[in-house]
Short mmCIF file of C-alpha atoms in Angstrom, two decimals:
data_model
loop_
_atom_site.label_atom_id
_atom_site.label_comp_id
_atom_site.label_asym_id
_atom_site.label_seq_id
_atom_site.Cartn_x
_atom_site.Cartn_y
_atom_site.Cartn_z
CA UNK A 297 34.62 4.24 27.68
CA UNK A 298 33.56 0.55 26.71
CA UNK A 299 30.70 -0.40 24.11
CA UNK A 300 28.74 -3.37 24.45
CA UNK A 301 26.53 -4.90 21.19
CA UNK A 302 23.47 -6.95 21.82
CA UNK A 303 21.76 -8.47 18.48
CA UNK A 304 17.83 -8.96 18.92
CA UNK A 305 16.60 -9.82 15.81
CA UNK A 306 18.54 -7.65 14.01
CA UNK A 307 18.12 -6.74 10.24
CA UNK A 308 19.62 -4.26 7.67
CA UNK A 309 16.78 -1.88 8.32
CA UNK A 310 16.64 -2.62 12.23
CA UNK A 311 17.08 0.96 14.31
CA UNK A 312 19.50 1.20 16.78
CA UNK A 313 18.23 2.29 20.17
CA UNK A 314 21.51 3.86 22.56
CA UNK A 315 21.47 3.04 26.10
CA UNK A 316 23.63 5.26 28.31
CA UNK A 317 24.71 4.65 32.11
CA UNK A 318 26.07 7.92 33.67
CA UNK A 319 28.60 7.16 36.41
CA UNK A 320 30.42 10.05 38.27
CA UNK A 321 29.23 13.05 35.98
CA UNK A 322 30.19 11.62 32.72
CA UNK A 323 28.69 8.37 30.37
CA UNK A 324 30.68 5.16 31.26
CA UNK A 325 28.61 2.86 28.97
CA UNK A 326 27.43 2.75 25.77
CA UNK A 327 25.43 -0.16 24.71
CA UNK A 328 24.24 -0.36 21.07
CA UNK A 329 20.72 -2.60 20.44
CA UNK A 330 19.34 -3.76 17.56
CA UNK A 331 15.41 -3.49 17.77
CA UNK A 332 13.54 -5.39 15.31
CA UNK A 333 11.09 -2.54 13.65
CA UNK A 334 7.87 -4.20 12.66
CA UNK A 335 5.75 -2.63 9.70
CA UNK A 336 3.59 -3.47 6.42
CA UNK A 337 5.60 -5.45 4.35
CA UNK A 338 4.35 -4.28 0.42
CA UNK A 339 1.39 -6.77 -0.25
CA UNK A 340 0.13 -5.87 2.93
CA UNK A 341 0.47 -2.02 2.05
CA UNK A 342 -1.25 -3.04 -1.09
CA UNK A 343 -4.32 -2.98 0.47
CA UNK A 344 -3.98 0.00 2.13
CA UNK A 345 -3.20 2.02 -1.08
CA UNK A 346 -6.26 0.49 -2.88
CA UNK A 347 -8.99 1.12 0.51
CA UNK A 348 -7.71 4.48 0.07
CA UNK A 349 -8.42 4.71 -3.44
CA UNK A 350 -10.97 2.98 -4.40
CA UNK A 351 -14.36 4.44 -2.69
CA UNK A 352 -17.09 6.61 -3.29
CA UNK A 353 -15.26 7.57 -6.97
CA UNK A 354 -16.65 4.50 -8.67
CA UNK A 355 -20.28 5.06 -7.95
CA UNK A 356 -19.90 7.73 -9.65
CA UNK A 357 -17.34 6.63 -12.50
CA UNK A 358 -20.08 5.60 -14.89
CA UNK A 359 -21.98 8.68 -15.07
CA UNK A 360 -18.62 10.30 -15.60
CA UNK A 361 -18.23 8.40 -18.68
CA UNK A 362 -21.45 9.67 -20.20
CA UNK A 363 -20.43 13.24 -19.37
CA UNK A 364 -17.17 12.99 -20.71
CA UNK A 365 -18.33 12.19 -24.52
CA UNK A 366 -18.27 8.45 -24.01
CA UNK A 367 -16.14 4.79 -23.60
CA UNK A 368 -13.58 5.74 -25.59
CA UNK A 369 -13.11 9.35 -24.61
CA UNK A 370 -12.57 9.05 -21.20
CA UNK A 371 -10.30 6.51 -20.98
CA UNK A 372 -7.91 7.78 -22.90
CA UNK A 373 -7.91 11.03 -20.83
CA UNK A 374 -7.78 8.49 -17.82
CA UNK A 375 -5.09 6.86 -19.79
CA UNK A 376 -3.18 10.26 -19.98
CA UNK A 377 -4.07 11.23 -16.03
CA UNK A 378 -2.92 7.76 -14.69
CA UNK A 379 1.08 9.04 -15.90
CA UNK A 380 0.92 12.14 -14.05
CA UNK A 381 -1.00 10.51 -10.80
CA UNK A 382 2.10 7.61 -10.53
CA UNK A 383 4.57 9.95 -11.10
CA UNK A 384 3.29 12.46 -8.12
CA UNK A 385 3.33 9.38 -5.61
CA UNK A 386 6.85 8.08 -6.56
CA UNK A 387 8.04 12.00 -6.18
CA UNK A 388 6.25 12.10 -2.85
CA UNK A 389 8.16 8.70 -1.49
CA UNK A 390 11.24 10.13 -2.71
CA UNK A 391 10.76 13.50 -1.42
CA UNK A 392 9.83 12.00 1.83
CA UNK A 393 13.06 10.19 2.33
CA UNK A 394 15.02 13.03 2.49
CA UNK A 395 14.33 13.17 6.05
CA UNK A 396 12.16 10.16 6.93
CA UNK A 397 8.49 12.31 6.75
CA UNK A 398 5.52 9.93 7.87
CA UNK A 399 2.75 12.96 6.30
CA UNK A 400 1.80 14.64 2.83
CA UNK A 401 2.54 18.46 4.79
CA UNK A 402 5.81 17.36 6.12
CA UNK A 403 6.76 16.11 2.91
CA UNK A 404 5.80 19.30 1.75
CA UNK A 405 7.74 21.28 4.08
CA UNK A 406 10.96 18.97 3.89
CA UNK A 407 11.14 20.50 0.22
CA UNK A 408 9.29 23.25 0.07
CA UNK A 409 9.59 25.21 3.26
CA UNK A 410 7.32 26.45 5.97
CA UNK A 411 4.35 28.59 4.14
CA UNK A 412 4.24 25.71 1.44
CA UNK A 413 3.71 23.06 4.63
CA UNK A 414 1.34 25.63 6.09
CA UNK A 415 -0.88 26.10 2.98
CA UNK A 416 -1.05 21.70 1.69
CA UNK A 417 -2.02 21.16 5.34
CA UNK A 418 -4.71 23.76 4.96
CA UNK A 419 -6.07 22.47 1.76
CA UNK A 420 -5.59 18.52 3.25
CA UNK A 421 -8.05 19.21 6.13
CA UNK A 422 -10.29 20.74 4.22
CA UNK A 423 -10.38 17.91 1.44
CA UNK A 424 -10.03 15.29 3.96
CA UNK A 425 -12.70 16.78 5.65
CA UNK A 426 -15.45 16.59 2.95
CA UNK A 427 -14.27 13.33 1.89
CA UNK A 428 -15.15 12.31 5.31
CA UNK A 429 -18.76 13.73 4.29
CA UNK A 430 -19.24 11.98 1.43
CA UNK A 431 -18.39 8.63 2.82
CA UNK A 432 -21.18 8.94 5.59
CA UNK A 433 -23.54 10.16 2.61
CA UNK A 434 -22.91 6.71 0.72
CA UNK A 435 -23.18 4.85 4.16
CA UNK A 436 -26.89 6.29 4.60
CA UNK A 437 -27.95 6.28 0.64
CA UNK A 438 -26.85 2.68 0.91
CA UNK A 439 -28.80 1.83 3.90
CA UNK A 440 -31.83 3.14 2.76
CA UNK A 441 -31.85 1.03 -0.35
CA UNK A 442 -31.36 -1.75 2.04
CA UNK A 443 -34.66 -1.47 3.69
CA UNK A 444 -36.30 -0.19 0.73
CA UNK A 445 -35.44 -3.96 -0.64
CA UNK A 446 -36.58 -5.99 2.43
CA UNK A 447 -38.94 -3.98 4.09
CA UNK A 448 -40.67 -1.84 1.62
CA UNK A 449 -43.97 -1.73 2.54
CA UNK A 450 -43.48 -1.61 6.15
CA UNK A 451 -40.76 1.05 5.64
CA UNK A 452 -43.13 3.25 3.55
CA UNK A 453 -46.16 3.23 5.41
CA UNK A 454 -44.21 3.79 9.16
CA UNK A 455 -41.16 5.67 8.24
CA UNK A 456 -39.53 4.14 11.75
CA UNK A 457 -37.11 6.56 13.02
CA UNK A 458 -34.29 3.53 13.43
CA UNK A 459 -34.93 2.85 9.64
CA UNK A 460 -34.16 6.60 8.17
CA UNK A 461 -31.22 7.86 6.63
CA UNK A 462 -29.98 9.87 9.84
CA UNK A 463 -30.49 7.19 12.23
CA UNK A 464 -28.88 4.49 10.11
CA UNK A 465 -25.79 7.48 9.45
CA UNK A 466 -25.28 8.02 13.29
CA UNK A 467 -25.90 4.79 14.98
CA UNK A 468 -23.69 2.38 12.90
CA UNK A 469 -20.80 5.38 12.30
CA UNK A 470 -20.37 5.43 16.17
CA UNK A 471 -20.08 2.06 16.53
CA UNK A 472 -18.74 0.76 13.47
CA UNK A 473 -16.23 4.01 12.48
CA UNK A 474 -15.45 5.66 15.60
CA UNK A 475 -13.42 2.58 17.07
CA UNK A 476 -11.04 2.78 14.36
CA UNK A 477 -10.60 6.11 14.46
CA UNK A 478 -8.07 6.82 17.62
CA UNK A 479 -4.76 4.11 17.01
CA UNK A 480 -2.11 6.74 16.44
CA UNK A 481 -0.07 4.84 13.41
CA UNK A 482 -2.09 4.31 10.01
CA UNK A 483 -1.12 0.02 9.41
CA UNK A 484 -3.70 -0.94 12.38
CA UNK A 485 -6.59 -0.50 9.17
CA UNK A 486 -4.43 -3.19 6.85
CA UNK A 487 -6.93 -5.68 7.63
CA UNK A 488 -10.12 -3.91 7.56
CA UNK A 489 -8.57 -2.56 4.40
CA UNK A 490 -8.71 -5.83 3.35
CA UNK A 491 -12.35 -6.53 3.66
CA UNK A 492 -13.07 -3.33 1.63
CA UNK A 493 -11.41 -4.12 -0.93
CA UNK A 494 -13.15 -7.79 -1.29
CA UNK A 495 -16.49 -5.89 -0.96
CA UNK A 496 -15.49 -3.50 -4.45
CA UNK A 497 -14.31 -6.31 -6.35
CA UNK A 498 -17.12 -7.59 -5.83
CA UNK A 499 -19.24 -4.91 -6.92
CA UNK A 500 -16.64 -4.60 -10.13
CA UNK A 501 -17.89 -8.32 -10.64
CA UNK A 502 -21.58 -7.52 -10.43
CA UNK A 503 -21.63 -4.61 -12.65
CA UNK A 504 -20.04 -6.55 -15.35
CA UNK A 505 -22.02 -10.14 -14.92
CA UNK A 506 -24.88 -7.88 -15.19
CA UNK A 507 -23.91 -6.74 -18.70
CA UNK A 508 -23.60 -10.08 -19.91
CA UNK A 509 -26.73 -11.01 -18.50
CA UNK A 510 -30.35 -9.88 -20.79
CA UNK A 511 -31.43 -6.55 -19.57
CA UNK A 512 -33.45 -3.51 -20.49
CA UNK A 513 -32.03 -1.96 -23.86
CA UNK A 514 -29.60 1.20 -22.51
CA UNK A 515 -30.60 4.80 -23.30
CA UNK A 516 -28.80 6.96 -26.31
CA UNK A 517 -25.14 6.19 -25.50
CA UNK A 518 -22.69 9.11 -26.72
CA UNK A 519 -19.61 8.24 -28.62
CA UNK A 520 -18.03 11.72 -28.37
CA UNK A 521 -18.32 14.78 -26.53
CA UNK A 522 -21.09 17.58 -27.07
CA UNK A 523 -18.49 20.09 -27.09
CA UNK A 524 -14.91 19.85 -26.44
CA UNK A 525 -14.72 21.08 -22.56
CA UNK A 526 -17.06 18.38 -21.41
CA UNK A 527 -14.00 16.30 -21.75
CA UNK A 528 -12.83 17.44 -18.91
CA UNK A 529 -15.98 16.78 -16.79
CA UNK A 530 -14.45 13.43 -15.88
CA UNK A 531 -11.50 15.12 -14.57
CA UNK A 532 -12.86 15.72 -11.02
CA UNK A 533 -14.07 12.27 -10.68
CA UNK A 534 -10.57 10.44 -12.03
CA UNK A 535 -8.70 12.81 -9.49
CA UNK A 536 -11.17 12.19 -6.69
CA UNK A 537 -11.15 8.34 -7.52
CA UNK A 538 -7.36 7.91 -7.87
CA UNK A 539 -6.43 10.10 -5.32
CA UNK A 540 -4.32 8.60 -2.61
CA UNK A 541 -1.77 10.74 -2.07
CA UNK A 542 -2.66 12.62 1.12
CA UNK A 543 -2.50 8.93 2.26
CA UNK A 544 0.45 7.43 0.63
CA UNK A 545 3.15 8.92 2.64
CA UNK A 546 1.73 7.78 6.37
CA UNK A 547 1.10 4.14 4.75
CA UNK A 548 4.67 4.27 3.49
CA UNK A 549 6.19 5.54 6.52
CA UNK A 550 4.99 2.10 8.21
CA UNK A 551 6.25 0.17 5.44
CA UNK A 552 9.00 -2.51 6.38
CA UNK A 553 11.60 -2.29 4.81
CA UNK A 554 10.99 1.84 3.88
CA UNK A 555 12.30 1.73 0.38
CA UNK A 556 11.34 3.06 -3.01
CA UNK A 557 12.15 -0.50 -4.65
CA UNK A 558 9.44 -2.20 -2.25
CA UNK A 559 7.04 0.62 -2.33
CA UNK A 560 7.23 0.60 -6.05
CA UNK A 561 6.03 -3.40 -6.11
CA UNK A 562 3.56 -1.66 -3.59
CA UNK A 563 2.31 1.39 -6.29
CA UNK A 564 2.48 -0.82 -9.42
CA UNK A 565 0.24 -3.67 -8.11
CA UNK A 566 -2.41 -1.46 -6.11
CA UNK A 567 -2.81 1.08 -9.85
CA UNK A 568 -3.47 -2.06 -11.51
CA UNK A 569 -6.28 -3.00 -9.18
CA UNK A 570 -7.49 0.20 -9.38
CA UNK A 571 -7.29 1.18 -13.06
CA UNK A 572 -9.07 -2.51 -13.62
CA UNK A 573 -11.57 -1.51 -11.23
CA UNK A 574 -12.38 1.82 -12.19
CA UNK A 575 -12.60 1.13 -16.11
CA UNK A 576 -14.18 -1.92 -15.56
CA UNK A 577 -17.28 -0.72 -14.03
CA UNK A 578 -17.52 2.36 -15.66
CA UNK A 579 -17.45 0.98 -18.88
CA UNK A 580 -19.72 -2.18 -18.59
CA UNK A 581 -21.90 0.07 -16.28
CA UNK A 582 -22.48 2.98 -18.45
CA UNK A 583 -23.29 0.64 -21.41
CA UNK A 584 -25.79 -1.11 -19.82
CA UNK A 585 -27.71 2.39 -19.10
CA UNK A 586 -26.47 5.02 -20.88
CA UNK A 587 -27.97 8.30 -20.37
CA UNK A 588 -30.00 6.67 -17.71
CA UNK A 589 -27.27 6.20 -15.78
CA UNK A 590 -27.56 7.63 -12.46
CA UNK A 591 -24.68 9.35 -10.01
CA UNK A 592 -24.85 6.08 -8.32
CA UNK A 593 -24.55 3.26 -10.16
CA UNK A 594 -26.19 0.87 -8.16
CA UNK A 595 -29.48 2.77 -8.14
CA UNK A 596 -29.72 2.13 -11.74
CA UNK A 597 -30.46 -1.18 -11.02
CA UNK A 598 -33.20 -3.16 -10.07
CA UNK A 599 -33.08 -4.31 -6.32
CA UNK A 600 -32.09 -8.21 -6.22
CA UNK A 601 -30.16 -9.79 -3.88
CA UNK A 602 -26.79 -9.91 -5.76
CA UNK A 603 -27.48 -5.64 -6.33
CA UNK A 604 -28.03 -5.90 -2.30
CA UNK A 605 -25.36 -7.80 -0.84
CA UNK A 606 -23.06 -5.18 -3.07
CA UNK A 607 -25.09 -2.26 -1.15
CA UNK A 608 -24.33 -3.54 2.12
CA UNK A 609 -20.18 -4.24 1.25
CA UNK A 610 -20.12 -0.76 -0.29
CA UNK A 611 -21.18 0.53 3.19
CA UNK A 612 -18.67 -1.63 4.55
CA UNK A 613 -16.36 -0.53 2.75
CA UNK A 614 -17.03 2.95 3.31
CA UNK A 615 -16.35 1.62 6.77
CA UNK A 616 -13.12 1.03 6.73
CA UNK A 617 -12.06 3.82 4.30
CA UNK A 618 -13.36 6.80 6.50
CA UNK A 619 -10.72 5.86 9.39
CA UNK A 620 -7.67 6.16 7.09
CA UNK A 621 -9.09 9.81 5.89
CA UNK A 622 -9.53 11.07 9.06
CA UNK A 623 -6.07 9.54 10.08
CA UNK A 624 -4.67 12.19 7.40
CA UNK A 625 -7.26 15.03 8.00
CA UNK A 626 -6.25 14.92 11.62
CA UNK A 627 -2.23 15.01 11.31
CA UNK A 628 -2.87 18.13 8.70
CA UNK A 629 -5.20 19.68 10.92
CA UNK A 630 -2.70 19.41 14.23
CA UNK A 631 0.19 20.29 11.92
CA UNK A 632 -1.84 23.85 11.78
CA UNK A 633 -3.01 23.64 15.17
CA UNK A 634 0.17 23.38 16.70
CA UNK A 635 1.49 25.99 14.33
CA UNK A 636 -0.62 28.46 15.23
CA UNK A 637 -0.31 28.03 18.85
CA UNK A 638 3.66 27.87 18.74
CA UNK A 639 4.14 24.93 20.69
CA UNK A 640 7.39 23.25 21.34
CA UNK A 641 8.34 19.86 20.27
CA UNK A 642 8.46 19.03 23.87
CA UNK A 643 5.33 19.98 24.30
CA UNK A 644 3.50 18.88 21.31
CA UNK A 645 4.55 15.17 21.61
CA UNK A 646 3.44 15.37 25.43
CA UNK A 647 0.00 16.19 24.79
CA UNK A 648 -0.01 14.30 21.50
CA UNK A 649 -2.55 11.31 22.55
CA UNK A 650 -4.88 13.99 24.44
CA UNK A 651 -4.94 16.48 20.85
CA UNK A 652 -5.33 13.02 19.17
CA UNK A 653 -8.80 12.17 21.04
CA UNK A 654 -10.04 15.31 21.11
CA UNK A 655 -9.74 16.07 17.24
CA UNK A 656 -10.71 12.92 16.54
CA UNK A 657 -14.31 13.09 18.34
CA UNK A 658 -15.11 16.61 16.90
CA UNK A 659 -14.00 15.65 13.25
CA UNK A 660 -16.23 12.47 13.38
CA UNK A 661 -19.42 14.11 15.29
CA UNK A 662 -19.08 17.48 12.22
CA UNK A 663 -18.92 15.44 9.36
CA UNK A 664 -21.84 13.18 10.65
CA UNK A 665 -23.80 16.15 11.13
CA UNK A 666 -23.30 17.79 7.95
CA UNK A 667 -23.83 14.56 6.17
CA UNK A 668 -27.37 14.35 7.27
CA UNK A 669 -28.55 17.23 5.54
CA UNK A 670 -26.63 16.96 2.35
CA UNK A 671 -28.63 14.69 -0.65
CA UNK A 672 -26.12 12.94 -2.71
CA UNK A 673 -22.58 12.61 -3.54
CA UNK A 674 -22.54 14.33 -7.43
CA UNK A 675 -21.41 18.12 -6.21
CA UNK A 676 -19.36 17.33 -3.31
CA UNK A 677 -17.39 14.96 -6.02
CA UNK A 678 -16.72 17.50 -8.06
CA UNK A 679 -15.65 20.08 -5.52
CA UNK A 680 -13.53 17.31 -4.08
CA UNK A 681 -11.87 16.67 -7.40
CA UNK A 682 -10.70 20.23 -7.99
CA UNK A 683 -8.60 20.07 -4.23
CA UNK A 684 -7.88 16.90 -5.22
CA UNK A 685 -6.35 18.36 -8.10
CA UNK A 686 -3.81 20.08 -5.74
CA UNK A 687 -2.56 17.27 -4.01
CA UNK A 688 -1.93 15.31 -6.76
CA UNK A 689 -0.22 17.69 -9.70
CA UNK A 690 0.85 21.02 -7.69
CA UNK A 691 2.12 20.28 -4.65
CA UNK A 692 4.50 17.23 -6.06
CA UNK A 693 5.35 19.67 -8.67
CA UNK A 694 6.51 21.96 -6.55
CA UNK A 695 8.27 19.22 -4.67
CA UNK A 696 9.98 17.95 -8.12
CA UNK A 697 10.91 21.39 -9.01
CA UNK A 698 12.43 22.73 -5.91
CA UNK A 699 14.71 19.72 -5.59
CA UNK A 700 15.74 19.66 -8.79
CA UNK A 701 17.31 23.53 -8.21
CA UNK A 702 18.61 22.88 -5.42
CA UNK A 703 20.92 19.60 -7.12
CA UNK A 704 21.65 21.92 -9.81
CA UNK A 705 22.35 24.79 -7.23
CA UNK A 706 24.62 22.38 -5.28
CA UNK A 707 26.57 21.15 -8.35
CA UNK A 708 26.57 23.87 -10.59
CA UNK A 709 25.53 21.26 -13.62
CA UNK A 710 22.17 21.14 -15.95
CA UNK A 711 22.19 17.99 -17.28
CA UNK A 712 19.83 16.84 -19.61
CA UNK A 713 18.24 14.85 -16.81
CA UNK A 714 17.18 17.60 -14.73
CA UNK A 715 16.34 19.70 -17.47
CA UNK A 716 13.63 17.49 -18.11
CA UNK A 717 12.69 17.07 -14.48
CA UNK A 718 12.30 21.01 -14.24
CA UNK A 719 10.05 21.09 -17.26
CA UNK A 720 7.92 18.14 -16.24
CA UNK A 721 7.16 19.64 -12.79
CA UNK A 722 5.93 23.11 -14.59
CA UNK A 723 3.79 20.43 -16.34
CA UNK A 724 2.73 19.49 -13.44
CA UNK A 725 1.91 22.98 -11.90
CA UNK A 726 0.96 24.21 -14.97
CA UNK A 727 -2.12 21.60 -14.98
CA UNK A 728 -3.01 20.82 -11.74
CA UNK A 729 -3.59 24.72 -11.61
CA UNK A 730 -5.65 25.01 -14.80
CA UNK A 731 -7.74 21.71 -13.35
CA UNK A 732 -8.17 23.11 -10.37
CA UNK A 733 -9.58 26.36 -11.61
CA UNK A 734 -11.67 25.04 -14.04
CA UNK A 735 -13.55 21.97 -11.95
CA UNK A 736 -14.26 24.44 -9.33
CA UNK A 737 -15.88 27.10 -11.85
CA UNK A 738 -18.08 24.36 -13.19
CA UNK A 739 -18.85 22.83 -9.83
CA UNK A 740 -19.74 26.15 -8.75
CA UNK A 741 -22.18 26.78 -11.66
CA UNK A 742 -24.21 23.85 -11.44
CA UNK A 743 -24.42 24.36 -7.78
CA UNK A 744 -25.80 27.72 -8.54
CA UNK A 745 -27.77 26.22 -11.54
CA UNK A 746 -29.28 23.79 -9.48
CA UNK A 747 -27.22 20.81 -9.77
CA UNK A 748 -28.21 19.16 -6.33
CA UNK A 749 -30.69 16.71 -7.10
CA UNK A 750 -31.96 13.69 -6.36
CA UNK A 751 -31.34 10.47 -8.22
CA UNK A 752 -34.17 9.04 -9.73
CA UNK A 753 -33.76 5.66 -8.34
CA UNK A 754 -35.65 2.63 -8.12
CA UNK A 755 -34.93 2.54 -4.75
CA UNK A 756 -38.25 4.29 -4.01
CA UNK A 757 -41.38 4.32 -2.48
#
């Protein structure tokens, strides 16, 4: 048997693709080829990380603030959050290199086993799945201001139907959203990714000129909490704001070169961005309004053209932000799918492209219905932040405690290193479950209490 080697562009993280020849009932040749593997390099990923992040969280960041005690207050339990949310995405990259996983369940199941996959897929539809919803809310809320600003009077008298919220929701979804929903790997959004980002930093940029600038003295702004549990009413929103995770494992898997040293230039850079973006406008936005903040910060505001043009690049943004969700909603909900059903690989990667269409056309046309009837983002924030909760402390603290046992199991040694890994993933269980609990319970009551409202915006007729 001979073995030939052609070189095509080869690199140390190139894959090698065997060729084989049979001849006469048995393999004659062998020839190894280098393949060049294209992916994100780490800047690019960058913006991946922070589209995914950054979204319909800092709307509501400001009003988070005030129900959190205060400035002060809820940064430093941001502060404390941010060590625990880095931590879970470095444990998911390393826990996903143990056998080259491209998703959040498979990570989950590399580690963890089959029931633990089973159950983070479950919860990862269903949070993808409202976060889906709340992005087409945002696109509609932020439509309406639109023509509210350049076409008040003729959009108050007539009420056009291709001026109302539902019309604006489904006609620029299906052709702005849809399109980017099918491509099978998660890197074909980098660019768009890019353009959302641009459109938040800008709206980080207005909030804060705006500050500076003379305005309307703020309404009573709180300095502490009114009782030591609302601290943890920004809890929800951090989680739900910071929360990439479900995402961070696909966008890594198309990272090039795959490595925890380049994905960690990757993480460091895109936290900045978003801990600079998030306290940034929460702070200078709350203490412009203070108690008359609203859920949305930009309906605080009076309508000019600089609070417009951010309007329209927070839809577009919310653009190119519901794709990647829906690119992670859709693996979880096939990893169940295909589950259930008991198909083979053979099988599943056959019909992959046809399962990929189809859930991807009744995912987009549910959420876009369900968006319609729901009026605004505050409750579906905080029952998003409580599953958020799970993908971000329990399931990487499962991941973080299960390997860990099995090193120890496999060398028969504690050391002090893993001793402390151990006890920082019960941390990690320990609070993502008491989070969970509790910002479900309180969503719950002030659904029950009446807690979907209206803002009282100036966006009116």
């Amino acid at each position: 048997m001979s073995f030939h080697e052609g070189d095509i562009n080869s690199t140390n993280d190139e894959r090698k693709r065997l060729l084989s020849v049979q001849a006469e009932g048995e393999y004659d040749e062998v020839i190894i080829v280098h393949q060049k593997k294209t992916g994100s390099s780490w800047y690019s990923s960058v913006f991946l990380v922070v589209n995914a992040a950054l979204g319909a969280g800092l709307l509501n960041f400001p009003e988070a603030y005030h129900e959190a005690g205060g400035v002060i207050v809820a940064i430093v339990v941001q502060a404390i959050f941010l060590v625990f949310i880095v931590a879970a995405i470095m444990i998911l990259a390393y826990c996903s290199d143990m056998k080259g996983a491209a998703t959040y369940q498979d990570v989950v199941s590399t580690v963890c086993g089959k029931n633990a996959q089973r159950a983070s897929a479950m919860f990862l539809t269903t949070y993808c799945f409202g976060t889906c919803i709340t992005f087409l809310i945002i696109i509609g809320d932020q439509w309406e201001e639109f023509f509210l600003f350049v076409a008040k009077d003729f959009y108050c008298q007539h009420h056009p139907w291709y001026m109302n919220r539902a019309s604006t929701i489904v006609i620029t979804s299906f052709l702005l959203i849809l399109p980017l929903c099918f491509p099978k790997r998660i890197d074909f959004l980098k660019y768009a990714s890019f353009v959302g980002v641009i459109g938040i930093l800008y709206v980080v940029a207005l909030v804060t000129i705006k500050y500076f600038l003379p305005h309307d003295p703020p309404g009573p702004i709180k300095t502490k909490p009114d009782a030591w549990m609302d601290v943890f009413h920004v809890v929800p929103t951090i989680c739900f704001a910071y929360q990439c995770h479900v995402s961070i494992i696909p966008i890594y898997s198309c990272m090039e070169p795959r490595n925890l040293k380049q994905f960690s230039k990757t993480v460091s850079v895109a936290m900045f961005l978003c801990v600079a973006t998030y306290t940034g406008t929460a702070a200078f936005g709350y203490l412009t309004f203070g108690d008359l903040i609203t859920t949305d910060i930009l309906l605080s505001y009076d309508p000019d053209p600089a609070v417009i043009i951010a309007v329209i690049l927070i839809a577009v943004k919310t653009y190119t932000t519901y794709p990647i969700l829906l690119f992670c909603g859709r693996a979880a909900f096939e990893c169940l799918w295909t589950d259930l059903r008991g198909l083979s690989p053979e099988v599943i990667v056959s019909q992959e492209g046809r399962r990929r269409k189809i859930t991807t056309v009744i995912w987009f046309i549910a959420t876009l219905a369900l968006a319609v009837f729901i009026p605004n983002i505050g409750i579906v924030i905080e029952i998003l932040g409580a599953f958020a909760a799970v993908f971000i402390f329990i399931f990487p603290g499962m991941c973080m405690l299960v390997a860990t046992l099995a090193q120890v199991q496999n060398t028969g040694q504690w050391t002090g290193r893993r001793k402390f890994f151990v006890a920082f993933s019960c941390c990690f269980i320990t609070l993502g479950t008491f989070i969970f609990g509790l910002t479900l319970a309180q969503s719950i009551m002030n659904f029950t209490n009446g807690g979907i409202k209206a803002d009282k915006s100036k966006y009116t007729c």
